[in-house]
Short mmCIF file of C-alpha atoms and ligand atoms in Angstrom, two decimals:
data_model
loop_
_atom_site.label_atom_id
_atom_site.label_comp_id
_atom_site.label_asym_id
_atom_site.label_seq_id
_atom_site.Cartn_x
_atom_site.Cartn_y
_atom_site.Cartn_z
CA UNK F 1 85.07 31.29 -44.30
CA UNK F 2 83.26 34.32 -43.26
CA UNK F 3 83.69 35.54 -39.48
CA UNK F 4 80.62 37.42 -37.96
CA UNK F 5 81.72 39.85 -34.45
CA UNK F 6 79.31 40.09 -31.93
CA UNK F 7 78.67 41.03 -28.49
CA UNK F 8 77.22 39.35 -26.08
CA UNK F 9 73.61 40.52 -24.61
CA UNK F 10 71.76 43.17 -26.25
CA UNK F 11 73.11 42.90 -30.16
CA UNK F 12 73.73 39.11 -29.76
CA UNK F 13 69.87 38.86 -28.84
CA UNK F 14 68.35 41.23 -31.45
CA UNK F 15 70.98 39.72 -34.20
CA UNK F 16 69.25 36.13 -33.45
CA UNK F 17 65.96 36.70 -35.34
CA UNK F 18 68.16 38.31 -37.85
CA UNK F 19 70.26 35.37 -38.61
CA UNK F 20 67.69 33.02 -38.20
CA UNK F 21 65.65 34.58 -40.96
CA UNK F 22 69.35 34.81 -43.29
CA UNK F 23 69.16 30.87 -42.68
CA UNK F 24 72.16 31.04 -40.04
CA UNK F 25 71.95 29.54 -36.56
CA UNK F 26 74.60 29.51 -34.21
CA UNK F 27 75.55 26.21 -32.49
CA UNK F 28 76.12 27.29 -29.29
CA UNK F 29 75.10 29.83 -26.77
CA UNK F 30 77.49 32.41 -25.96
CA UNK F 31 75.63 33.43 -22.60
CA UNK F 32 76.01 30.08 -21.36
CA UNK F 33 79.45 28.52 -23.63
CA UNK F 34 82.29 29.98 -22.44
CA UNK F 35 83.64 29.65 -26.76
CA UNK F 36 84.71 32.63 -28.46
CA UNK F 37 84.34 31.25 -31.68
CA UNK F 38 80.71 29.92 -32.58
CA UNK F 39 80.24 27.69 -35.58
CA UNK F 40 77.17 28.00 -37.22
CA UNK F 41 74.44 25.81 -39.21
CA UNK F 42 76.22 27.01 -42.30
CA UNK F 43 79.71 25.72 -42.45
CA UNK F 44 81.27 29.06 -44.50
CA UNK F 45 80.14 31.30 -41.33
CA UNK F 46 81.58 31.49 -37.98
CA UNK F 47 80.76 34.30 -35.01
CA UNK F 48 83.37 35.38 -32.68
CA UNK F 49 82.26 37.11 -29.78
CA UNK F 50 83.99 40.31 -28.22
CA UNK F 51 83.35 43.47 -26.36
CA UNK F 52 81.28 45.66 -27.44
CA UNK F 53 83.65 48.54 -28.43
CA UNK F 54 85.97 46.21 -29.41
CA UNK F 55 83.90 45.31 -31.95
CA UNK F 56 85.17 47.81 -35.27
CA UNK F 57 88.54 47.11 -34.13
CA UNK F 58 88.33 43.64 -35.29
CA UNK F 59 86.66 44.40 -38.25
CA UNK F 60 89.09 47.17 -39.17
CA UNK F 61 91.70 45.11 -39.55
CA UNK F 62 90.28 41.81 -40.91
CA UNK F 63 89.95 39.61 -37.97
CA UNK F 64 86.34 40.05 -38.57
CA UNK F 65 84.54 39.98 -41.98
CA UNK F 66 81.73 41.90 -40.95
CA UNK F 67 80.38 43.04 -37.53
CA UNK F 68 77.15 44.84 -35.47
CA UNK F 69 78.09 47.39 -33.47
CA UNK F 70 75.91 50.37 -32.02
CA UNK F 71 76.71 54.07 -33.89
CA UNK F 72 77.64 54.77 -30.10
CA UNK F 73 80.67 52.83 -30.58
CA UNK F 74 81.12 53.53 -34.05
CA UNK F 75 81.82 57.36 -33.46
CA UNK F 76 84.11 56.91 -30.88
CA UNK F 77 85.67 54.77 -33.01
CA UNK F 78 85.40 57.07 -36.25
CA UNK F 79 84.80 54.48 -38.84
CA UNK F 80 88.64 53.93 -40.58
CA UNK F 81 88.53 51.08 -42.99
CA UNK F 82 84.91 50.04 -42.35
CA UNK F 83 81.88 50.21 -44.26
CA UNK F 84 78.53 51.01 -42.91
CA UNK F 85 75.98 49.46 -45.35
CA UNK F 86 72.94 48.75 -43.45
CA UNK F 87 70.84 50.13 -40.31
CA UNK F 88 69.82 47.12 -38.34
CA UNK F 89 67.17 49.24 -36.13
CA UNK F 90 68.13 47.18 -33.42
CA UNK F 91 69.82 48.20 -30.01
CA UNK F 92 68.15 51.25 -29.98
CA UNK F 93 68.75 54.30 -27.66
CA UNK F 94 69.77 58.00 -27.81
CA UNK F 95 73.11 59.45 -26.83
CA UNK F 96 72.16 62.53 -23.98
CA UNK F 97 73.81 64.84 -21.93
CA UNK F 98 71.87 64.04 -18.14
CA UNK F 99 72.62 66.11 -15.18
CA UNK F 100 71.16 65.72 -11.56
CA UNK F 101 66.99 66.95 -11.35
CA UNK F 102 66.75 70.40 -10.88
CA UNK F 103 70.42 71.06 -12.50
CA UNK F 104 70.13 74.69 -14.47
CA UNK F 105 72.13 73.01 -17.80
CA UNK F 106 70.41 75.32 -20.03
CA UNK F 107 71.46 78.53 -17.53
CA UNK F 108 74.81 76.55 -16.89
CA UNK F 109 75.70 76.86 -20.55
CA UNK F 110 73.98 80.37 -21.55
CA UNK F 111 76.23 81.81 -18.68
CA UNK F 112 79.77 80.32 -19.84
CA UNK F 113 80.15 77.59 -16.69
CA UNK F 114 82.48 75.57 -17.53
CA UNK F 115 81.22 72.02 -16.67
CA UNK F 116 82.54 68.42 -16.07
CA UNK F 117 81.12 66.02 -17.72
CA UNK F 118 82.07 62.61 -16.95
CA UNK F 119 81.40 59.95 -20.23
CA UNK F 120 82.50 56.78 -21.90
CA UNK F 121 81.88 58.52 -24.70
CA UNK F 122 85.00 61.25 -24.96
CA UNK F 123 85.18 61.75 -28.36
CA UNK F 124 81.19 62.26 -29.49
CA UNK F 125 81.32 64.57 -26.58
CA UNK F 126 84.13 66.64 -27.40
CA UNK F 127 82.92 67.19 -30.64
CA UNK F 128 79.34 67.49 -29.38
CA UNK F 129 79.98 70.36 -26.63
CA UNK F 130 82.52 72.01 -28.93
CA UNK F 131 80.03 72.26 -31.91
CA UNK F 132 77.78 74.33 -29.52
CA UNK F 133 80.48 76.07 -28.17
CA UNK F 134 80.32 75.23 -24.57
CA UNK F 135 82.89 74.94 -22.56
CA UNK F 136 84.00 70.95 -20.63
CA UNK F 137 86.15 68.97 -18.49
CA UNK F 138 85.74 66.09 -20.10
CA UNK F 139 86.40 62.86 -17.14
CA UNK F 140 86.59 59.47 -18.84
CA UNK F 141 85.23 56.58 -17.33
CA UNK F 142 84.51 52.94 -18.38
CA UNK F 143 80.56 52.48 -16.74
CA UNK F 144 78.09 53.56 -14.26
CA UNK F 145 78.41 57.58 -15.41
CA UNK F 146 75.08 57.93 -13.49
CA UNK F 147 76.92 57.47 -10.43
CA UNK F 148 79.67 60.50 -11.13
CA UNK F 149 76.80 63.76 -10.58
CA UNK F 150 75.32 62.12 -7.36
CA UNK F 151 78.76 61.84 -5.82
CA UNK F 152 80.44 65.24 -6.97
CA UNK F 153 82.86 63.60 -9.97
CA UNK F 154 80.48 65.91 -12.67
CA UNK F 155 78.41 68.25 -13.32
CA UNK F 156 76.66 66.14 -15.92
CA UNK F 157 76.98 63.07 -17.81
CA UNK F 158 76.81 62.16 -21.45
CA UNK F 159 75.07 58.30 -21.74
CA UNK F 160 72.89 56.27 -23.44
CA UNK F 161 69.32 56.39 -22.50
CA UNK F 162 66.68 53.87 -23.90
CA UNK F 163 63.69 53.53 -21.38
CA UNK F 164 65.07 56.32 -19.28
CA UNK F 165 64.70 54.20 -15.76
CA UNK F 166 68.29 54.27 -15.18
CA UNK F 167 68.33 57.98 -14.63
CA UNK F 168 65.12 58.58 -12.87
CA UNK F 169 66.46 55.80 -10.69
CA UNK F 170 68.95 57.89 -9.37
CA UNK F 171 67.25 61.25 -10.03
CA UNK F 172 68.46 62.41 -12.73
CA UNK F 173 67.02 64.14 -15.92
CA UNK F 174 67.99 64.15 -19.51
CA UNK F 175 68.77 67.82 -20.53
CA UNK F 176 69.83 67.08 -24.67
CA UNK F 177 70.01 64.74 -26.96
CA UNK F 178 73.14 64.45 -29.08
CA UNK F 179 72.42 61.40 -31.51
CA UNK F 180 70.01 58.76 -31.82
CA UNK F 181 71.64 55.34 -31.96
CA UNK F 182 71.06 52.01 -33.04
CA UNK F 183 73.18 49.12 -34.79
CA UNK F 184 74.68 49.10 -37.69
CA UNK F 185 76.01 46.08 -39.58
CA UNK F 186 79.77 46.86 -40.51
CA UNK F 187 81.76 45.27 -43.24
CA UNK F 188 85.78 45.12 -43.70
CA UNK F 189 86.66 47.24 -46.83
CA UNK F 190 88.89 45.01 -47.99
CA UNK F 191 87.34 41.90 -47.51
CA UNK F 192 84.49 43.11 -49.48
CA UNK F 193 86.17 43.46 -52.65
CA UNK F 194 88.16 40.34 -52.03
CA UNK F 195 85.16 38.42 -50.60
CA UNK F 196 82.14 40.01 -52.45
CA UNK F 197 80.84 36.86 -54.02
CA UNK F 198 80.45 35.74 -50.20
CA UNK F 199 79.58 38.70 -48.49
CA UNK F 200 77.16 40.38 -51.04
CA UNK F 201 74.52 37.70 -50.46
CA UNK F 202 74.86 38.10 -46.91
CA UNK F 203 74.22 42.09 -46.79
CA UNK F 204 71.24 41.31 -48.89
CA UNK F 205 69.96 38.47 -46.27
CA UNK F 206 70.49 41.23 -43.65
CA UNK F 207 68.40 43.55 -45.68
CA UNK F 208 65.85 41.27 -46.19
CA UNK F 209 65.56 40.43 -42.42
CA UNK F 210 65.67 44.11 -41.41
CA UNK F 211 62.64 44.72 -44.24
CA UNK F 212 60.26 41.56 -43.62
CA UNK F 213 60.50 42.36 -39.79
CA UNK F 214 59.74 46.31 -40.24
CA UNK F 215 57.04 45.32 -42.41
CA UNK F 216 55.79 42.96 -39.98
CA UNK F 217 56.06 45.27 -37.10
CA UNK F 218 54.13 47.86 -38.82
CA UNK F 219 50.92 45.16 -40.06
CA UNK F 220 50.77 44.52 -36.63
CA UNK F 221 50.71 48.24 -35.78
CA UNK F 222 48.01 48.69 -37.94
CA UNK F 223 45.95 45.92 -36.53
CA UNK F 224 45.56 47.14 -32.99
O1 PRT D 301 78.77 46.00 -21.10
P1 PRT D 301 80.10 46.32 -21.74
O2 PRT D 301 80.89 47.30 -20.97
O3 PRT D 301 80.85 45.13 -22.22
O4 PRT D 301 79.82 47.09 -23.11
P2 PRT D 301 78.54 47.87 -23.46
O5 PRT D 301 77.82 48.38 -22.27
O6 PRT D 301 78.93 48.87 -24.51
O7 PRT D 301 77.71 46.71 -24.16
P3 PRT D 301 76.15 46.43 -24.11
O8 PRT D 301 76.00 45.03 -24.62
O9 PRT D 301 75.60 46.79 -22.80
O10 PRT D 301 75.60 47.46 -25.19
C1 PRT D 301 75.85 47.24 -26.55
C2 PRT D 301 75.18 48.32 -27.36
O11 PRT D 301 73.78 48.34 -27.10
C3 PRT D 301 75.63 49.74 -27.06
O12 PRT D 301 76.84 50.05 -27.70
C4 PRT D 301 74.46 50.56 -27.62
O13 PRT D 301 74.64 50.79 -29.00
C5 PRT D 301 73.25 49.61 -27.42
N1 PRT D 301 72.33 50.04 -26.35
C6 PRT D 301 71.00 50.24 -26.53
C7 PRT D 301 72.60 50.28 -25.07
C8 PRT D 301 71.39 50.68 -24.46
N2 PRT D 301 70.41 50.63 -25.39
C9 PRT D 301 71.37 51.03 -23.05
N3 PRT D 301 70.32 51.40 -22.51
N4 PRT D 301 73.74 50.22 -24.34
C10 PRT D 301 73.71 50.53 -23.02
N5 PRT D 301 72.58 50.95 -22.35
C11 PRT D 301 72.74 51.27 -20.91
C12 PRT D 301 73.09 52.75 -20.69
O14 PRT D 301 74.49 52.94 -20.78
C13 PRT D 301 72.56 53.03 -19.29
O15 PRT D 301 73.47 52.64 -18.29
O16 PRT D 301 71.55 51.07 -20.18
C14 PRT D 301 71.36 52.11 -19.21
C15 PRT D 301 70.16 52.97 -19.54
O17 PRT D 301 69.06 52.19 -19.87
P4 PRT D 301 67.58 52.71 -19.46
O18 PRT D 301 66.66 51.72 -20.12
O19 PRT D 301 67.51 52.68 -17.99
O20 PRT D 301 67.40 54.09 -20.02
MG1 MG D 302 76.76 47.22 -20.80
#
């Protein structure tokens, strides 16, 4: 048996067309079955579905064959006992520092301030604000960071931004970028030497998907 981790919403949705085209369906629905564990249309793979961030932490220690999970997740996570073969180009977004409109980051951080920053994201950031030597409070939270500069938590925020609506929503502008992000299909060390008659066929499925739908994206570039 091979066991597929997912999370529900955005990397369940974009995985669909992605299984589909390895030959793998899932049997239920995990937006409207309350299941955890989803059999599938082939009887050797099963999905389980967990939180997001949980998401390496299952495949690190061999709950999970393999996994998708966003590179957001994966840094924080830092990668022990996981291997990263394939890009999905799915789920994708950009990790940025965002501070209120009108904010003077780039003056903020010339002059020395020392700023708060509030994140989900602790560790990226550290390492982030550290490599460019500026000085943070770093204030951990678990969602909604747009919220903390409106109501005096932070001076800034470091989040994920894909369309940017979010922040102009609450007017607020993004300042950097630290990393672009997108998901990344994440195998179990060990259960890819133990299980690599299984699994190998299934990276190259993913591969396949991943190629035949870039290509297709890009004919239908071309024809508009
Ligand atoms: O929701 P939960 O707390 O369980 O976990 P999660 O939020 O980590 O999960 P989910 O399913 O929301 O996101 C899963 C993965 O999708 C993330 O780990 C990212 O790799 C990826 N992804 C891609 C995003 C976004 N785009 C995204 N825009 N994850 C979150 N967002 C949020 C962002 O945090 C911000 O609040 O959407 C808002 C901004 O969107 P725009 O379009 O307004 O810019
Ligand atoms: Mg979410």
């Amino acid at each position: 048996m091979i066991t597929l981790a997912l999370s529900k919403g955005r990397i369940f949705d974009e995985t669909l067309p992605l299984l589909e085209q390895a030959g793998i369906r899932p049997l239920a629905d995990p937006e409207v079955s309350r299941k955890l564990i989803i059999a599938t249309s082939r009887a050797d793979v099963r999905l389980i579905i967990v939180r997001a961030s949980d998401t390496p932490t299952y495949v690190q220690y061999g709950a999970a064959d393999l996994g998708i999970a966003g590179k957001d997740v994966l840094l924080e996570h830092g990668g022990a006992g996981l291997y990263q073969p394939l890009d999905l180009r799915i789920a994708v977004c950009r990790l940025m520092v965002a501070a209120p409109e009108g904010f003077d980051y780039a003056g903020s951080v010339q002059q020395g301030a020392r700023l708060r920053i509030a994140t989900k994201y602790v560790k990226t950031a550290r390492e982030h604000f550290a490599a460019k030597g500026v000085h943070v409070d770093l204030i951990k939270l678990y969602g909604s960071m747009e919220l903390a500069p409106l109501v005096g938590l932070a001076d800034a925020i470091v989040d994920l931004v894909s369309t940017g609506g979010t922040l102009r929503a609450n007017r607020l502008a993004a300042v950097e970028e630290i990393v672009p992000i997108s998901a990344r299909l994440i195998v179990n060390q060990a259960a890819l030497k133990l299980k690599r008659g299984a699994i190998e066929p299934l990276l190259d499925a993913f591969a396949r998907a991943v190629a035949a739908r870039d290509q297709g994206n890009r004919r239908d570039a071309q024809a508009l």
